XYZ file of C-alpha atoms in Angstrom:
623
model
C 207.320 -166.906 -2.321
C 207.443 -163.425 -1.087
C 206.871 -162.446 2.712
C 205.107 -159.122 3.247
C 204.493 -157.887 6.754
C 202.531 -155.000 7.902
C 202.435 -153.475 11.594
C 203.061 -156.335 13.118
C 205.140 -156.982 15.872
C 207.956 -159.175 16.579
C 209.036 -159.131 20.340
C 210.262 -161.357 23.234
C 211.807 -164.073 21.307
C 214.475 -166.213 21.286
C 217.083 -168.466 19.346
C 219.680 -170.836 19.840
C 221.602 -169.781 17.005
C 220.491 -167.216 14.540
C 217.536 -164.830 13.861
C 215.959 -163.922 17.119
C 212.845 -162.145 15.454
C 212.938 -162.408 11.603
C 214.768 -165.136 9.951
C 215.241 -166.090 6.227
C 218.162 -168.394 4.621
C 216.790 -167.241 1.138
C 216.177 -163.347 -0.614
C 212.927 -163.368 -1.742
C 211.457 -159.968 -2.721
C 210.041 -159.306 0.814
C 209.069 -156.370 2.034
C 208.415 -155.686 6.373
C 206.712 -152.243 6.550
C 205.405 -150.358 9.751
C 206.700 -153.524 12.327
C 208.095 -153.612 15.732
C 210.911 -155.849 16.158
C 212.020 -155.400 19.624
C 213.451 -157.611 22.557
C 214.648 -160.121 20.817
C 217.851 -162.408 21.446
C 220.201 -164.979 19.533
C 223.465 -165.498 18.780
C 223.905 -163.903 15.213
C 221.394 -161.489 13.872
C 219.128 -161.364 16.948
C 216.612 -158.758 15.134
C 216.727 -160.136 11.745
C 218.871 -162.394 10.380
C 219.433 -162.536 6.510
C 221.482 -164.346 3.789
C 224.627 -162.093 1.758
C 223.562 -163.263 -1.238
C 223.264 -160.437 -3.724
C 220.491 -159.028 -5.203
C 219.102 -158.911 -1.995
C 215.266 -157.719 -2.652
C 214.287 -158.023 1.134
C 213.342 -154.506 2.418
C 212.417 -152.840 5.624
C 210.513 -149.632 5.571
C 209.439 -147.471 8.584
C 210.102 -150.532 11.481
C 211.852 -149.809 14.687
C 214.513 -152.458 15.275
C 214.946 -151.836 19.361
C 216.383 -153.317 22.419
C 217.587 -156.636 20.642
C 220.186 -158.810 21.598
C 223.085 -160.566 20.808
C 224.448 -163.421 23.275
C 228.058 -165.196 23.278
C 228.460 -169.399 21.961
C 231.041 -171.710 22.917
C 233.611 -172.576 20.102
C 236.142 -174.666 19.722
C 238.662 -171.595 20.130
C 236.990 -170.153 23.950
C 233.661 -168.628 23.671
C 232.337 -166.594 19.835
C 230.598 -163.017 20.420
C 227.431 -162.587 18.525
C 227.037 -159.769 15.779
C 224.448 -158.123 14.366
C 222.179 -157.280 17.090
C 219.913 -155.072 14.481
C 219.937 -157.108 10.760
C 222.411 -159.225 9.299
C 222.371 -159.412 5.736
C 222.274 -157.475 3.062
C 218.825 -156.332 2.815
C 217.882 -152.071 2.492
C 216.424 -150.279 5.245
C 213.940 -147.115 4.750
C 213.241 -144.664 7.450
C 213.643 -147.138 10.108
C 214.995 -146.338 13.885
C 217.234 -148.643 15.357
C 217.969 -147.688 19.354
C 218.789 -149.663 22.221
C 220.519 -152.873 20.881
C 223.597 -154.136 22.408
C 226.105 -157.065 20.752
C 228.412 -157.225 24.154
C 230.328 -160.174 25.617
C 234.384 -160.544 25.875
C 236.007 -157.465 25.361
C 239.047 -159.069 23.093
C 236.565 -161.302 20.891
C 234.007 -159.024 19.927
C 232.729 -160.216 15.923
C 232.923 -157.231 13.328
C 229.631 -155.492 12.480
C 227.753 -155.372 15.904
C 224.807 -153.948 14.918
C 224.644 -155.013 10.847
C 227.397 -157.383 9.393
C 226.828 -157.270 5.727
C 226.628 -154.957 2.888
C 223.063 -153.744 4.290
C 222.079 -150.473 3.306
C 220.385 -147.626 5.183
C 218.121 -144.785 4.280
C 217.197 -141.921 6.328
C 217.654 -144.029 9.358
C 217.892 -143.308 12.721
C 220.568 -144.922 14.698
C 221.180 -144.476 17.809
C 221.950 -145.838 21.493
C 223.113 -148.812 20.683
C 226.337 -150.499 21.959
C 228.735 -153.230 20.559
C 232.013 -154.941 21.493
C 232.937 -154.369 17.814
C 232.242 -152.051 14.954
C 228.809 -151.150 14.670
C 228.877 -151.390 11.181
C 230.780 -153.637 9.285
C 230.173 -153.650 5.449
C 226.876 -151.516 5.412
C 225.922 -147.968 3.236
C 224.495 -144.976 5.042
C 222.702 -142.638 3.095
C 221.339 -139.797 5.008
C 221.354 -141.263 8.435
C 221.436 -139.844 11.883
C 223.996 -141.739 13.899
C 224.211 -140.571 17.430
C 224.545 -141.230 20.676
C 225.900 -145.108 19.985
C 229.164 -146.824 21.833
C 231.436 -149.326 20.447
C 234.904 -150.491 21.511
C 235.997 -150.358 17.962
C 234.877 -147.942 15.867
C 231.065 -147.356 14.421
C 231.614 -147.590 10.627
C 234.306 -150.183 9.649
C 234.798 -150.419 5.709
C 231.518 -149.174 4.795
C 231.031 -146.249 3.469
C 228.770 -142.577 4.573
C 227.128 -140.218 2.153
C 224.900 -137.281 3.561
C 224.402 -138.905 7.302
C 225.915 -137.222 10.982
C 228.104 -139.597 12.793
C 228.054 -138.102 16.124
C 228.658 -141.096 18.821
C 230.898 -141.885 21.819
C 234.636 -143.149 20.542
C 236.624 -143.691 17.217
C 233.717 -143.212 14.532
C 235.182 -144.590 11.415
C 237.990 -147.560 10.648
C 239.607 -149.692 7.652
C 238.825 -149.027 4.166
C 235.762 -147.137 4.763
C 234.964 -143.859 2.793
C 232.632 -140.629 3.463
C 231.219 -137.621 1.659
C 229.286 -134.846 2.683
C 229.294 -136.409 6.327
C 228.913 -134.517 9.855
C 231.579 -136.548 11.801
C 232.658 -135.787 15.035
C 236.440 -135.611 14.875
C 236.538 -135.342 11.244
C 237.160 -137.489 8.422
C 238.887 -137.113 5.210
C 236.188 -136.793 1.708
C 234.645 -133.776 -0.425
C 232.045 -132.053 1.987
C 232.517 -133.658 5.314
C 232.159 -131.208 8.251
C 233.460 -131.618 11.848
C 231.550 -129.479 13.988
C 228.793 -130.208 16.232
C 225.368 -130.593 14.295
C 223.224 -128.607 17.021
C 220.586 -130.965 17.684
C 217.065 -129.768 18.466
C 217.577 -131.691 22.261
C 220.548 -133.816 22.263
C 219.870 -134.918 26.012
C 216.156 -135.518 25.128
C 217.150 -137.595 21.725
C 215.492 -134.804 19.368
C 217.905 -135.131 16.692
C 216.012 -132.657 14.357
C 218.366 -129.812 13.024
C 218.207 -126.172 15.116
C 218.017 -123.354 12.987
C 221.734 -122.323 12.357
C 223.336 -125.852 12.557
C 226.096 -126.532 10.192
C 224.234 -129.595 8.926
C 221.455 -127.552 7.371
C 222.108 -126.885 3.769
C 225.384 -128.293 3.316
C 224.541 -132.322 1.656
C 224.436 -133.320 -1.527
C 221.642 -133.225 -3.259
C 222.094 -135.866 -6.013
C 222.067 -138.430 -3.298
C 218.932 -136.947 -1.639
C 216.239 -139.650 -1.490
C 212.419 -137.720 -2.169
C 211.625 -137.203 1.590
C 213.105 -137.379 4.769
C 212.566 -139.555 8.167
C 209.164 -137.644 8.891
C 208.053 -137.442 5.390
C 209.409 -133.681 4.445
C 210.245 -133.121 0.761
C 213.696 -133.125 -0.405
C 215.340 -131.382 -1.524
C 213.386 -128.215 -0.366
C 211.924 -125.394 -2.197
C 215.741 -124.079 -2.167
C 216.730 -126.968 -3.429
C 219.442 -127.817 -1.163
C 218.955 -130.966 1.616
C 220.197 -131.003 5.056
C 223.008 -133.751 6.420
C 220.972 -136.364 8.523
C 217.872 -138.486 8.386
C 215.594 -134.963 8.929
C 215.451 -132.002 6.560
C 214.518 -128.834 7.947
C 212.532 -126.140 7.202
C 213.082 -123.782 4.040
C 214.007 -120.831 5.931
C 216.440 -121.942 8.409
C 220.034 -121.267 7.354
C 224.132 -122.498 8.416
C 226.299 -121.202 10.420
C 229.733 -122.259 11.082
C 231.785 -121.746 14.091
C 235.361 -120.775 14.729
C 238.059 -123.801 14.485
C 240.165 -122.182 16.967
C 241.283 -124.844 19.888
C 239.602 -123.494 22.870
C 239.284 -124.481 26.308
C 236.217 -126.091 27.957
C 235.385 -126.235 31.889
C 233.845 -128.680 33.774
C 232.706 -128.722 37.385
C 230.771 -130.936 39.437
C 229.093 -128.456 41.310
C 228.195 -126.055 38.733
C 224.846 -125.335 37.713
C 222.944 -126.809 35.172
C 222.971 -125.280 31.876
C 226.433 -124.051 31.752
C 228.178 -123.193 28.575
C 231.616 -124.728 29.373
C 233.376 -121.548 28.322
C 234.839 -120.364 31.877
C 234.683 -121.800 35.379
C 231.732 -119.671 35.839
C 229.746 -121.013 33.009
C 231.224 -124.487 33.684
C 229.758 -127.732 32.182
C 228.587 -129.935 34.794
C 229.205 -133.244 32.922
C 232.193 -134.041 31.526
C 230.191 -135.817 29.026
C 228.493 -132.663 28.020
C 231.879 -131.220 27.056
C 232.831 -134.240 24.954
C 230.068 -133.721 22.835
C 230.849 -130.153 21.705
C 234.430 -130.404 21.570
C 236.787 -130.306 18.236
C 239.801 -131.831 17.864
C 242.614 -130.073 19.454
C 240.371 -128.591 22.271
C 241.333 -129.370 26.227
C 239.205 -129.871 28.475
C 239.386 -128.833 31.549
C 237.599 -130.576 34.531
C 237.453 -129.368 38.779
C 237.777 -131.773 41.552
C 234.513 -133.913 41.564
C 232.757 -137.219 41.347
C 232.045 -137.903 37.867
C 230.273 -141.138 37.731
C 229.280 -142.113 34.227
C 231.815 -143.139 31.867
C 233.748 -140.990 29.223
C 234.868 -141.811 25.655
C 237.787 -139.268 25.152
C 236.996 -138.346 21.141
C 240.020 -138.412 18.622
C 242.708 -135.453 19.208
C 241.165 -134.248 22.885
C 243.058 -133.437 25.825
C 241.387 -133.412 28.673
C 243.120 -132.686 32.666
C 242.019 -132.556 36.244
C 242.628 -131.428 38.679
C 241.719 -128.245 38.785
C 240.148 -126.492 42.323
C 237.932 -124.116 39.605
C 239.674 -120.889 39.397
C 243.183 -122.022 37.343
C 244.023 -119.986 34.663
C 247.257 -121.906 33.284
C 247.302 -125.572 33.240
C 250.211 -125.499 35.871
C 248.848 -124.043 38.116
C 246.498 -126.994 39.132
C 247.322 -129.706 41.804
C 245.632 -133.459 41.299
C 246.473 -134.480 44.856
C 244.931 -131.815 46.373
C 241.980 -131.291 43.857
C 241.025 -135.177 43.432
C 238.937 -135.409 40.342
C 237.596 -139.515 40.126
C 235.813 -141.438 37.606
C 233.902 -143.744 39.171
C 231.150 -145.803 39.597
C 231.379 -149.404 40.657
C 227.948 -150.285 38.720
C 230.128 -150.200 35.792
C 233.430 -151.839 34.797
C 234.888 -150.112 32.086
C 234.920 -145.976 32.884
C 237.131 -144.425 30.383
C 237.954 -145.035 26.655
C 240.325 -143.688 25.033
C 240.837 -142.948 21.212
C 243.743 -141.772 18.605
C 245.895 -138.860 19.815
C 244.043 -138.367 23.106
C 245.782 -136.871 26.775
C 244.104 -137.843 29.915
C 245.931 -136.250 33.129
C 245.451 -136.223 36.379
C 242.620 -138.091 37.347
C 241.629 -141.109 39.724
C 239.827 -143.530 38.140
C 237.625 -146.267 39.319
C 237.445 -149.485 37.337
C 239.108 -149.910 33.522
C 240.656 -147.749 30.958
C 240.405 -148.931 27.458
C 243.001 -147.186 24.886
C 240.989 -148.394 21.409
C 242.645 -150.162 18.133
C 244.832 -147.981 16.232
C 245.183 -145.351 18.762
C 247.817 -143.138 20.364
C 246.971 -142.236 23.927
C 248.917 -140.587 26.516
C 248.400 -141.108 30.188
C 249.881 -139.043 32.896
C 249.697 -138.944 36.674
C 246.803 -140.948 36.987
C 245.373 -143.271 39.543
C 243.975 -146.451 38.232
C 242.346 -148.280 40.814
C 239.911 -151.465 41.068
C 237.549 -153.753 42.665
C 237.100 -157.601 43.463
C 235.849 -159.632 40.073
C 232.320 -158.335 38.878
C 231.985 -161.531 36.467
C 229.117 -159.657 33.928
C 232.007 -157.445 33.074
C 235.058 -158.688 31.148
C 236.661 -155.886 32.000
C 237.968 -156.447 35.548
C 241.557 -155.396 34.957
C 243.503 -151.571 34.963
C 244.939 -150.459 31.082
C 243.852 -152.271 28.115
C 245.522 -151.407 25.110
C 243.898 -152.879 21.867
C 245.062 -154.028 18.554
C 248.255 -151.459 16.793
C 247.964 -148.594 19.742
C 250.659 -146.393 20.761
C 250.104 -145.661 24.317
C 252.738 -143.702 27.018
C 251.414 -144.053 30.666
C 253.839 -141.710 32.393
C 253.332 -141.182 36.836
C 250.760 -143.593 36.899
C 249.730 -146.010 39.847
C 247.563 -149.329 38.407
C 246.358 -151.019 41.615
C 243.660 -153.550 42.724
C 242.174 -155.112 40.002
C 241.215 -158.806 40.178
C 242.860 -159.151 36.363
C 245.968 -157.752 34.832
C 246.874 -154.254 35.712
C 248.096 -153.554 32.156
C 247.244 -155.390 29.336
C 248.837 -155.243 26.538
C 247.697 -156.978 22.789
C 249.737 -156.214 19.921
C 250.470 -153.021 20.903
C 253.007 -150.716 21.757
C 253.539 -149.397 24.981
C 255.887 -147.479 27.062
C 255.693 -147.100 31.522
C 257.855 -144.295 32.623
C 257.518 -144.232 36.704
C 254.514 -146.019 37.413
C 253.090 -147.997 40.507
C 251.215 -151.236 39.431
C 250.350 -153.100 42.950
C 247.959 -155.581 43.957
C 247.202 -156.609 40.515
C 246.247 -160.627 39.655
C 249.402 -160.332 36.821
C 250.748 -157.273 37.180
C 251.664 -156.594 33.594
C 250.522 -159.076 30.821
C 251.967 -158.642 27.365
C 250.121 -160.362 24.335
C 251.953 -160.533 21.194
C 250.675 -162.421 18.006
C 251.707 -159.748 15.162
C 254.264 -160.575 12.758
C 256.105 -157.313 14.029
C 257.445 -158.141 17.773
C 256.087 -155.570 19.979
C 257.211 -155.473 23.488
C 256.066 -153.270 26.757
C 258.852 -150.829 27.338
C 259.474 -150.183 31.473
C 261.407 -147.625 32.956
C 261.676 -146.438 36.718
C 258.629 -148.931 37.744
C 257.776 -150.337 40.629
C 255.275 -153.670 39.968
C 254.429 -155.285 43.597
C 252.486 -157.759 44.822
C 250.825 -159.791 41.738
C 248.961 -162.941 42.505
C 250.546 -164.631 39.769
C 253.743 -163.049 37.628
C 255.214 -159.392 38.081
C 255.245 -159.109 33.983
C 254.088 -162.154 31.519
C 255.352 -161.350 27.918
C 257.675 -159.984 25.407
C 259.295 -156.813 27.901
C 262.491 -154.880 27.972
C 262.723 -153.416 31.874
C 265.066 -150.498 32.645
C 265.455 -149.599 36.613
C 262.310 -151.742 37.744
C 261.865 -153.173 41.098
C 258.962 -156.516 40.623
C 258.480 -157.844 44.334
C 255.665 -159.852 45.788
C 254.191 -162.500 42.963
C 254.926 -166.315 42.445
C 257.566 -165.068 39.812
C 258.840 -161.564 38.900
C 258.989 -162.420 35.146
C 257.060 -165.531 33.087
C 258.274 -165.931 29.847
C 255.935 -168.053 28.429
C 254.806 -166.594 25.113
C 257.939 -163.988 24.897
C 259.415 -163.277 21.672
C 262.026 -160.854 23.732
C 262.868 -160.225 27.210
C 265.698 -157.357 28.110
C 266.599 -156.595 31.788
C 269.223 -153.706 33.025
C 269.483 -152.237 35.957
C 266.585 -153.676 37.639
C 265.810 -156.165 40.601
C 263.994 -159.137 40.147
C 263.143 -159.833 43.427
C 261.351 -163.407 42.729
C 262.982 -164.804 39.711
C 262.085 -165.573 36.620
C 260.153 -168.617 35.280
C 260.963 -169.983 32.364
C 258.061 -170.889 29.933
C 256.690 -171.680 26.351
C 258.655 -169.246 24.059
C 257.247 -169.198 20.494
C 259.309 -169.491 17.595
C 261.535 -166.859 16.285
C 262.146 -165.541 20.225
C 265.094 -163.048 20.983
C 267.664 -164.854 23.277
C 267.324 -162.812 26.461
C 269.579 -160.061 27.943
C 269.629 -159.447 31.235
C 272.824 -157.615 32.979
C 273.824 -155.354 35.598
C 270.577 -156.821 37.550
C 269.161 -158.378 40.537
C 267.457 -161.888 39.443
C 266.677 -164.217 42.671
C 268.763 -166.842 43.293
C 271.175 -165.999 40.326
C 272.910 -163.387 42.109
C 275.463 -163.542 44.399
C 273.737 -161.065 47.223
C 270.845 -163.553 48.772
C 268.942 -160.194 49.677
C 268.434 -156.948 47.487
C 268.450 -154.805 50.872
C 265.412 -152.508 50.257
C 265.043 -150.319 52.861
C 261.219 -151.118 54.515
C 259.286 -153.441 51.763
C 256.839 -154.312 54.902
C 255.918 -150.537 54.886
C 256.131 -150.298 51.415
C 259.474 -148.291 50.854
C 261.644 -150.220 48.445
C 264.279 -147.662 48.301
C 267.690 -149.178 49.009
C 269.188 -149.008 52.720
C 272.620 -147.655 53.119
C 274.492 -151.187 53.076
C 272.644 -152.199 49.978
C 274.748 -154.204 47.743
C 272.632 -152.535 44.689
C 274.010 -149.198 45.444
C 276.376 -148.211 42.216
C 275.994 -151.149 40.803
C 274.154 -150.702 37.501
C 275.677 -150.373 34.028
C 278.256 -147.795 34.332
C 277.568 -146.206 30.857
C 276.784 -142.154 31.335
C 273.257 -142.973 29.755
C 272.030 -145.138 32.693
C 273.945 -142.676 35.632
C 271.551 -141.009 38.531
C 270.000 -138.184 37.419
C 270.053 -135.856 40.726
C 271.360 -137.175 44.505
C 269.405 -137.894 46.051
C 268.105 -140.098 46.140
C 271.116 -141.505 43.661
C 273.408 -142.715 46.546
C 277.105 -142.685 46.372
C 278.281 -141.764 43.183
C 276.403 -140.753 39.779
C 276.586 -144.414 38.527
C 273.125 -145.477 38.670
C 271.784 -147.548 41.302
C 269.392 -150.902 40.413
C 266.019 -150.779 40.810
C 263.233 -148.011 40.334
C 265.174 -145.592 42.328
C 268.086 -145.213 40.135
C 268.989 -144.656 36.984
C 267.725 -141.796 34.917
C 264.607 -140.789 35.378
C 264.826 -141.337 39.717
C 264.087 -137.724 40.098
C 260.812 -138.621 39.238
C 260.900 -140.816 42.137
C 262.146 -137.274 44.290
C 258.604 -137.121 46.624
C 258.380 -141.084 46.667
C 260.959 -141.537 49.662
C 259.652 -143.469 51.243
C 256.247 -144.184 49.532
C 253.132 -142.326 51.517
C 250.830 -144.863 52.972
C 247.288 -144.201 51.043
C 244.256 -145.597 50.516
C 243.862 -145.372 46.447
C 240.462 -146.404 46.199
C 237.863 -143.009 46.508
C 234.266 -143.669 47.621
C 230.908 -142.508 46.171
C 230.682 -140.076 48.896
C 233.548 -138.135 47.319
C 236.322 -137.227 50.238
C 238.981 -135.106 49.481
C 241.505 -137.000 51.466
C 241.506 -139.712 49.063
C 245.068 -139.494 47.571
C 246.719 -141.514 44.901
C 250.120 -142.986 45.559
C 252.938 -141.234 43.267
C 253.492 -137.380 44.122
C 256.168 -136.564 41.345
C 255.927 -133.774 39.214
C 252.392 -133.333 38.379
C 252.068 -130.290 36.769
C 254.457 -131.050 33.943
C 256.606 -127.466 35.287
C 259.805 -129.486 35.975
């Protein structure tokens, strides 16, 4: 029989399994109008949980769907993520708001469609605030939505498809085979009509996502695809006959306007006043988030020494550097040891995300940096530090790098963190001169693709894991890895290539999967398989692993031109390379590094300026 609810409301419960609030294993043509369904929790569908059989009659008109949530199972493969914290199913929503619900758990094992998983479909809906693990969005139609203000580790829409609705949220906004027309998306998005600049919202800090007079949202949708009235009730299309992009329609007389796509610069400091327009240091942002909201693809971003403690999604094709003291007018002109600019906030594990074609440089970050799925990131001269296990995070580790990124992380120093201080899955990565220390692995390589990807390692010094220097597929060129049980693990390599480096504890030999490379290793320093019994580093108590004078390492990498010194010093001897992070050539990146300053890596809350990271090479990019 059919279900038909009216203002009711649906709050505070809880299931084992499925359907937290509203649940229904068959579609019956039901129809929940006016309701509250709020605070809710289950595994799968912890609003309202629904069938995909199709025709799906069930509808939802004019309910708020708030503050429900998912929660993680056990399964015979580790632990299963919930989905759908809003509806699962395939049933069509009408002028509903969905805000505050959250589909979190294990960063890696997030389920697809963290908010609706199904081919659900939306009408002048209001979406916004809510967070997932995974793609909001996994399936669904959005027709005339407002979609704002939400974060996912993923992406929001994953093959569904937009028509008429503002995506403006925090990370990668649309994945797979997923199609959009007539769309406000921040970053863009190829179809007819979409539009990439920023809708001008009525309050965007107050959530009044209502249309300003002169956004570029007003005017431009299609009309054919116009339901009769908007989110408040408002004809469309107007008495002009056109309909706005979003779940509200604005007024008749309020027109577009459309701003210049010249890549500009935007400034952020700390201490500037509220209400800044981020177009000089004197109208500086205060946020950095307020600048991420605004920007276009292609714009920098340009940010003052400062505590910035809530964390940043870096949008699609940004470029963002600090710093800065405030009063820089070339790039190269600013100094990130002297002008420390942190992310931080230890209430919080992961701080910065990164998406495609993003630049982060120059910065000190406290807690994780996530580089999402199918993204290419660059990294420079950053310092990545952490703090003992917070278990209700997953995230307690330095770099993540998700499913088919590219990522370069170039002067970096990775220290600290009670999990890996890179992790790599399925990726592709390159290290060029970078510090990881104090790490539980230092560098943990996960490879299940059918294309062998392995972590590429140049000049890099990786000290003092609790466990192994580098786990996985890896191919090391002038490393140093001192300090854990083991400087390499092989278990689960498909390839492992040494030169020129010094494996200070060994390597262990593990499970290798089918298909594995056989390894090279030559012109290298492996424990207890060469003939020295002592690499002769120079002070590894103080934390100087440049080679003394009577080193046997000294000279004694591959003699090919490619791998010579590149400047003396601190190349010893002759121009062929030395072993070890010191040699080789890219050691004059290694120039200010001898020995290593003694620092404290780790700012505090109370910002101090004497708070320095560890590598001083070239930071401005000028050499």
């Amino acid at each position: 029989c059919a279900i038909n609810l009216e203002r009711c409301v649906i709050e505070n419960n809880y299931a084992e399994d499925d359907g937290g609030g509203i649940f229904y294993t068959e579609p019956r043509p039901s129809i929940f109008s006016d309701c509250r369904i709020a605070k809710n929790q289950a595994h799968d569908g912890a609003g309202v949980y629904g069938p995909h059989e199709d025709p799906n009659p069930v509808v939802l008109s004019g309910c708020e769907i708030s503050e429900n949530k998912t929660f993680p199972v056990p399964s015979p493969f580790g632990t299963s993520t919930g989905s759908s914290a809003a509806v699962r199913g395939n049933s069509t929503l009408i002028g509903c708001t969905l805000m505050g619900n959250e589909s979190l758990g294990r960063f890696s094992e997030g389920s697809a469609g963290g908010l609706n998983f199904g081919k659900a479909k939306f009408l002048n809906c209001l979406i916004a605030e809510n967070r997932a693990v995974s793609s909001l969005f996994f399936g669904s139609t959005l027709i005339h939505c407002t979609v704002v203000k939400n974060h996912s580790y993923w992406s929001i829409l994953e093959d569904a498809s937009a028509t008429n609705s503002i995506l403006w949220n925090f990370g990668t906004e649309i994945l797979g085979d997923s199609t959009a027309t007539y769309c406000c998306i921040q970053s863009g998005y190829p179809g007819t009509g979409n539009i990439d600049y920023y809708p001008e919202f009525m309050d965007y800090a107050g959530d009044d996502f209502r249309l300003r007079n002169g956004s570029p949202c007003v005017d431009t949708g299609l009309p054919e695809e116009a339901p009769d009235t908007d989110l408040e009730g408002r004809s469309r299309p107007g008495l002009d006959g056109l309909v706005d992009i979003g779940a509200y329609e604005s007024i008749d007389s309020f027109t577009p306007t459309f701003p210049s796509t010249e890549e500009k610069t935007l400034f952020v400091r700390a201490s500037a006043p509220v209400g800044g327009t981020g177009e000089s240091w004197e109208t500086a942002f205060r946020s950095l988030q307020a600048a991420l909201v605004i920007a276009r693809p292609s714009d920098e971003i340009w940010v003052a020494a400062g505590l910035y403690d809530v964390p940043v999604d870096i949008e699609p094709g940004l470029r963002v550097y600090g710093g800065f003291a405030g009063t820089e007018t070339h790039r190269t002109e600013r100094d990130p040891v002297e002008n420390l600019t942190v992310i931080e906030d230890e209430a919080r594990g992961r701080m910065v995300l990164l998406t495609d074609a993003t630049v982060l440089d120059g910065f000190s970050i406290g807690g994780s940096l996530v580089v999402g799925p199918h993204s290419t990131a660059t990294i420079r001269d950053c310092s990545i530090f952490g703090y003992p296990r917070n278990e209700p995070f997953d995230l307690n580790g330095g770099v993540y790098c998700e499913e088919a990124s590219t990522v370069l992380l170039e002067r970096c120093d990775i220290s600290s963190h009670p999990d890996s201080g890179v992790l790599c899955m399925e990726s592709t990565m390159t290290l060029l001169t970078c510090s990881i220390r104090d790490n539980d692995y230092g560098v943990y390589v996960l490879d299940n693709s059918e294309t062998l990807m392995a972590i590429r390692m140049d000049n890099c010094l990786v000290l003092d894991s609790d466990y192994s220097g580098v786990r996985g597929s890896s191919v090391l060129r002038n490393c140093t890895v001192d300090g854990g049980d083991f400087s390499i693990n092989t278990s689960e390599s498909r390839k492992i290539e040494v030169m020129n480096s010094i494996l200070a504890d060994g390597i262990k030999e593990g499970y290798r999967p089918g298909g594995a490379l056989p390894d090279k290793i030559a012109f290298s320093y492996v424990q207890g398989s060469h003939p020295a019994s002592d690499p002769g580093f120079a002070d590894p108590e103080s934390g100087d692993y440049t080679l003394a004078l009577d080193s046997p390492l000294i000279d004694a990498g591959n003699p090919e031109e490619e791998f010579n010194d590149a400047c003396l010093p601190p190349g010893l001897g002759t121009e062929r390379g030395d072993m070890g992070a010191y040699g080789g050539p890219l050691n004059c990146n290694w120039a200010d590094y001898n020995p290593p300053p003694t620092t404290t890596p780790r700012p505090t809350h109370t910002f101090t300026p004497t708070a320095t990271p560890t590598l001083r090479g070239d930071f401005n990019g000028d050499r």
